[in-house]
XYZ file of C-alpha atoms in Angstrom:
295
model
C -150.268 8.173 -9.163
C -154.410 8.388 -9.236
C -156.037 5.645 -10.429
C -159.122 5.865 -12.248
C -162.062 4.515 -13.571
C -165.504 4.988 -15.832
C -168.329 3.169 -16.221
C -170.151 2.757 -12.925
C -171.341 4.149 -9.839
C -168.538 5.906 -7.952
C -167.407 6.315 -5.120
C -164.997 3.294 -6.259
C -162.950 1.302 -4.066
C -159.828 -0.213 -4.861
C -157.613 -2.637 -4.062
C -154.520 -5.060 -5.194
C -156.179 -8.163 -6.441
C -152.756 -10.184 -7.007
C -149.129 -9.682 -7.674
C -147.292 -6.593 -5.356
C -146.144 -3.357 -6.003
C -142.782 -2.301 -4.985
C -141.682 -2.401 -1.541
C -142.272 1.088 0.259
C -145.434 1.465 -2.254
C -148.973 1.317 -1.812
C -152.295 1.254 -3.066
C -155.204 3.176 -1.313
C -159.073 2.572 -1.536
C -159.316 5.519 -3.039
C -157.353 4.217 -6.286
C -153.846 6.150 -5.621
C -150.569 4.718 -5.514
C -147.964 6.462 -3.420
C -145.099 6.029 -1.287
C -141.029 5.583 -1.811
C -139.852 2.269 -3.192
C -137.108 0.811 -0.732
C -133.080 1.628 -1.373
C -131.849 -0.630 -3.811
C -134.537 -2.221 -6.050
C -134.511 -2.441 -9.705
C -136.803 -3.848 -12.371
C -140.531 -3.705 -12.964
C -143.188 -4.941 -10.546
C -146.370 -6.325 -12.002
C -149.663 -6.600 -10.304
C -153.578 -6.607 -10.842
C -155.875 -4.072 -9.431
C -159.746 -4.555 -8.900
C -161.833 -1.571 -8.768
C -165.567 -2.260 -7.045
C -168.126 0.487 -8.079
C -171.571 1.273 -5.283
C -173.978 -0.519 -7.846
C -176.759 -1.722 -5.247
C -177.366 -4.748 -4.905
C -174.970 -5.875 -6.724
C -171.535 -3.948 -6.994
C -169.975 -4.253 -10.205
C -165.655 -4.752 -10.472
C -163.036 -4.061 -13.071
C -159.623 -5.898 -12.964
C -156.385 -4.473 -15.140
C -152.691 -5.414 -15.185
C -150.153 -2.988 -13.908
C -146.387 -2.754 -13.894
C -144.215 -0.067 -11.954
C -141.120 -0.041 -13.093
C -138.351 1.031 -10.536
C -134.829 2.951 -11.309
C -132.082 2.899 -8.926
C -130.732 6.516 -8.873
C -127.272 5.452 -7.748
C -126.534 9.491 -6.147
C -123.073 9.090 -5.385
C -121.454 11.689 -2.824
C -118.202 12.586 -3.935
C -115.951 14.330 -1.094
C -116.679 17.925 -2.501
C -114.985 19.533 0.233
C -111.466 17.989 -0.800
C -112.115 19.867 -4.294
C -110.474 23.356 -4.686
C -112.577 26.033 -4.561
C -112.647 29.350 -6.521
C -114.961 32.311 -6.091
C -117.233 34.184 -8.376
C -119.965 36.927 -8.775
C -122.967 36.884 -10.239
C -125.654 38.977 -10.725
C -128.331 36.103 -10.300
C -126.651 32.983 -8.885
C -125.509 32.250 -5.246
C -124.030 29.068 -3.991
C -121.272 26.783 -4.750
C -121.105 25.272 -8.891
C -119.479 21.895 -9.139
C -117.366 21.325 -12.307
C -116.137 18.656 -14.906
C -118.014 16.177 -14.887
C -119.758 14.964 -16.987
C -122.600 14.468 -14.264
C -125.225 11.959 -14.513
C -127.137 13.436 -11.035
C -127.090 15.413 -9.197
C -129.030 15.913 -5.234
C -129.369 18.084 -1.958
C -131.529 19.265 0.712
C -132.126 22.816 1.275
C -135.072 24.656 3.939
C -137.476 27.032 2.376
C -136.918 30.730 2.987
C -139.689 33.369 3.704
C -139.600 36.644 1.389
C -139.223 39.933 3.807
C -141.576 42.980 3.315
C -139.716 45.855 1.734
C -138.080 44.395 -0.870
C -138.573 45.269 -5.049
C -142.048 45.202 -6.536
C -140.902 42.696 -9.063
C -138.605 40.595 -6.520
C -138.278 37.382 -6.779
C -135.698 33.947 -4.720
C -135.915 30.659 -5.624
C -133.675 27.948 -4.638
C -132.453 24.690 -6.917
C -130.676 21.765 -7.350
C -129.382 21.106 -11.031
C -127.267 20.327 -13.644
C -125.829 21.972 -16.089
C -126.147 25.916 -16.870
C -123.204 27.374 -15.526
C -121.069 27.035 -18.760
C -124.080 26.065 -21.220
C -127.482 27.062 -22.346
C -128.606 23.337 -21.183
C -129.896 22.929 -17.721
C -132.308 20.195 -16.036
C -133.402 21.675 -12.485
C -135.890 21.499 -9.690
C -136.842 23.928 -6.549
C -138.869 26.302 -5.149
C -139.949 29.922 -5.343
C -140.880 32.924 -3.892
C -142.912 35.543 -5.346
C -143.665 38.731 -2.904
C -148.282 38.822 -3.089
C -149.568 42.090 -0.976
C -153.124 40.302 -1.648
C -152.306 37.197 0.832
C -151.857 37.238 4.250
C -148.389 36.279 4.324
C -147.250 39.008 1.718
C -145.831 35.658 -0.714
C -146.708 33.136 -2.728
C -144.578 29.921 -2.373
C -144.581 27.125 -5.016
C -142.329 24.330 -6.164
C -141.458 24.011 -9.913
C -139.100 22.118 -12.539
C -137.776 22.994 -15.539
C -135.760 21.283 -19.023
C -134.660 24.045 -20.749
C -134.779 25.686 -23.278
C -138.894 25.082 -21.830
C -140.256 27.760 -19.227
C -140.195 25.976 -15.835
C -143.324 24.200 -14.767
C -145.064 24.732 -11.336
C -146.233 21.608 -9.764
C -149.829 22.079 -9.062
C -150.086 18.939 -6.431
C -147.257 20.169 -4.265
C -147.661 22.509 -1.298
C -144.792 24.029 0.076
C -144.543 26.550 3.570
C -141.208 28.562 4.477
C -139.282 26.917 7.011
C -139.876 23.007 5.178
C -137.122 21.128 3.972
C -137.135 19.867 0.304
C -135.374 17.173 -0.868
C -134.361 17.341 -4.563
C -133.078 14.306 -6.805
C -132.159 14.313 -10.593
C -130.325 12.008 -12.097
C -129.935 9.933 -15.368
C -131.766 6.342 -15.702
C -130.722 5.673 -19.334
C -129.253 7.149 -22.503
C -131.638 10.840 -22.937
C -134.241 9.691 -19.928
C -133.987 11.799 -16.675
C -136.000 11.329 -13.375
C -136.870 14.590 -11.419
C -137.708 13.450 -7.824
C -139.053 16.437 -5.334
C -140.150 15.473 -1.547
C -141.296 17.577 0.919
C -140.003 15.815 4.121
C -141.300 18.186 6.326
C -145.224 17.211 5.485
C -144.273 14.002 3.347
C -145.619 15.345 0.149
C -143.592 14.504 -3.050
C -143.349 14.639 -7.071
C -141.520 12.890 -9.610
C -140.958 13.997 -13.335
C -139.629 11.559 -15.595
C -137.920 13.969 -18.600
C -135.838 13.896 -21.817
C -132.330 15.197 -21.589
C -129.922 15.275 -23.695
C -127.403 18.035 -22.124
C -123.363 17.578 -21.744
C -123.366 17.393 -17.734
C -120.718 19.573 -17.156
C -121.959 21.419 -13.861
C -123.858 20.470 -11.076
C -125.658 23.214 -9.331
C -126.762 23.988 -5.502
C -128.030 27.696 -5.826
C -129.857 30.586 -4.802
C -131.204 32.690 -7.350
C -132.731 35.669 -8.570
C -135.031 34.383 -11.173
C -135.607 36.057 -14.861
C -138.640 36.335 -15.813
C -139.998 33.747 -18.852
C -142.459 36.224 -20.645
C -139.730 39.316 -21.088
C -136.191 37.092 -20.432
C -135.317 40.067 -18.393
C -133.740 39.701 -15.111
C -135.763 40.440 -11.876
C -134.223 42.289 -8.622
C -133.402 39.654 -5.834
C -136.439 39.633 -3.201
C -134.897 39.637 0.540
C -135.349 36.513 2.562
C -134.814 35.138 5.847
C -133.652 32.924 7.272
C -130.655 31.834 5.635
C -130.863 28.566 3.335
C -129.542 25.855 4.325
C -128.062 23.456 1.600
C -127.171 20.046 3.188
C -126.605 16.191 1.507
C -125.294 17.430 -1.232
C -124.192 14.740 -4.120
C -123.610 14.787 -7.541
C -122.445 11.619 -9.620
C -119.667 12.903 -11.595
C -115.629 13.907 -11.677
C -116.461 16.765 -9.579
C -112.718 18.893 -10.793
C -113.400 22.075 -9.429
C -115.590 23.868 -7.189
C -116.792 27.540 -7.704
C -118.642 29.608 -4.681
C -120.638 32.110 -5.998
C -121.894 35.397 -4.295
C -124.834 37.429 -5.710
C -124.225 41.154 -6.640
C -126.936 43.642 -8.210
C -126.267 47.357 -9.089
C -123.234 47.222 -7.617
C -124.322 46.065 -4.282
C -123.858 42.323 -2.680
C -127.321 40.952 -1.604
C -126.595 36.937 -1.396
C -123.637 35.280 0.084
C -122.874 31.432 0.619
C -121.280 30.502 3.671
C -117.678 27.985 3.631
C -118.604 24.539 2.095
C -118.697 22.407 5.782
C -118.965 18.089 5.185
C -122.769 18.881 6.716
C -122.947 21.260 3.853
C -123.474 25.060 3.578
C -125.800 28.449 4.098
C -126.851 30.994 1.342
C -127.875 34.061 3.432
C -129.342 37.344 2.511
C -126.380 40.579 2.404
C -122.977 40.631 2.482
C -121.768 38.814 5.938
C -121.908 34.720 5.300
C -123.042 32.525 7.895
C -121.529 29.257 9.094
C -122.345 26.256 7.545
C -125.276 24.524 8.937
């Protein structure tokens, strides 16, 4: 969170003039508030900040009251390889669909893929953690995608993105995201139609959260591969080739997890994404027909 202020002469400087934020947060000079609030806390935090403008001689300084309030996610990690498994095609989805529920979160980590040269003009891969959408037109999600770019130097454009439907996903602007980091992903429920979208980027220690209204049933919870559709047209786009394969790992979803479905991806007839077995250390989505072992 950025911190700002009017009214004098910037640069400002900032700093926590009593109280404390939560443990694992912190306030920077430069006014913004960032971190991870330490496993297990609840409730709100209050504090005072004090902004101090460059007024010469005499600096001039703001105070105002603050309050972070922190929700416990509570992802619990049911044993989903004791749940029997059934398989599936699709002609956009590709990993494993947890069923039941209903689910109040849902959470994994997966590696970002690179898109390979040769693939469809309108290509597309993203990868997501969610819930809901496999039996439903409700679905609360979070990712990344790929989107093949001849005019950069890497041939694709990488972003991460979340989306409530029935609104087009958003991209988030303050993320950057490179093939080959690892994305942790976190939804889950803090109160009666109140959802928290969490996205971090362990591998350079960016991250995002999305607090959302959600009202769906909960009935699936999602770790998936997927050839997007596209928003504008709501037609669905060819599957862009990628390597190396994803790895989906942590996974958790708080819920009676009943059933478990592995999906493989199949367009025009031919197979183009296949999930490896669902391992305890979790699974791989790889490009073609032959699955890999699970990370």
């Amino acid at each position: 969170a950025q911190l700002a202020a009017s009214g004098g002469a910037p640069p400002y400087t900032w700093a926590v003039a009593s109280g404390s934020l939560p443990p694992g947060l912190a306030l920077s000079a430069a006014g913004t508030i960032s971190g991870t609030a330490t496993a297990g806390l609840s409730g709100p935090y209050s504090f005072t900040v004090a902004v101090t403008d460059s007024s010469a001689p005499s600096p001039r300084q703001a105070a105002s009251a603050l309050t972070v309030a922190v929700n416990p996610l509570a992802l619990a990690a049911p044993p989903l390889t004791q749940v029997p498994v059934s398989h599936s095609q699709s002609q956009n989805w590709s990993g494993y669909v947890a069923t039941s529920g209903p689910y109040t979160a849902a959470a994994g980590n997966f590696t970002v893929p690179s898109v390979s040269p040769g693939g469809p003009v309108q290509g597309m891969v993203s990868q997501w953690v969610g819930v809901d959408g496999s039996a439903n037109s409700s679905l609360i999600q979070a990712g990344v995608t790929e989107v093949p770019d001849p005019q950069t130097a890497t041939g694709f454009d990488v972003f991460a993105w979340w989306e409530v439907l029935p609104i087009a996903s958003e991209p988030i602007k303050t993320m950057t995201v490179s093939p080959g980091d690892a994305m942790d992903i976190a939804i889950a429920q803090v109160s009666s139609g109140s959802w928290t979208i969490h996205l971090t980027d362990s591998t350079n220690g960016q991250s995002y959260v999305q607090n959302v209204s959600y009202t769906g049933p909960g009935t699936s919870a999602e770790w998936i591969v997927e050839a997007p559709t596209d928003s504008q047209t709501d037609q669905q786009l060819p599957l862009a080739p990628y390597s190396p394969a994803v790895n989906f790992s942590d996974l958790s979803a708080t819920g009676n997890s009943a059933a478990l479905t592995e999906i493989v991806m199949a367009q025009d007839g031919q197979q183009l994404s296949t999930p490896s077995a669902l391992s305890p250390t979790g699974f791989s989505v790889a490009y073609g027909v032959t699955p890999l072992p699970a990370p």
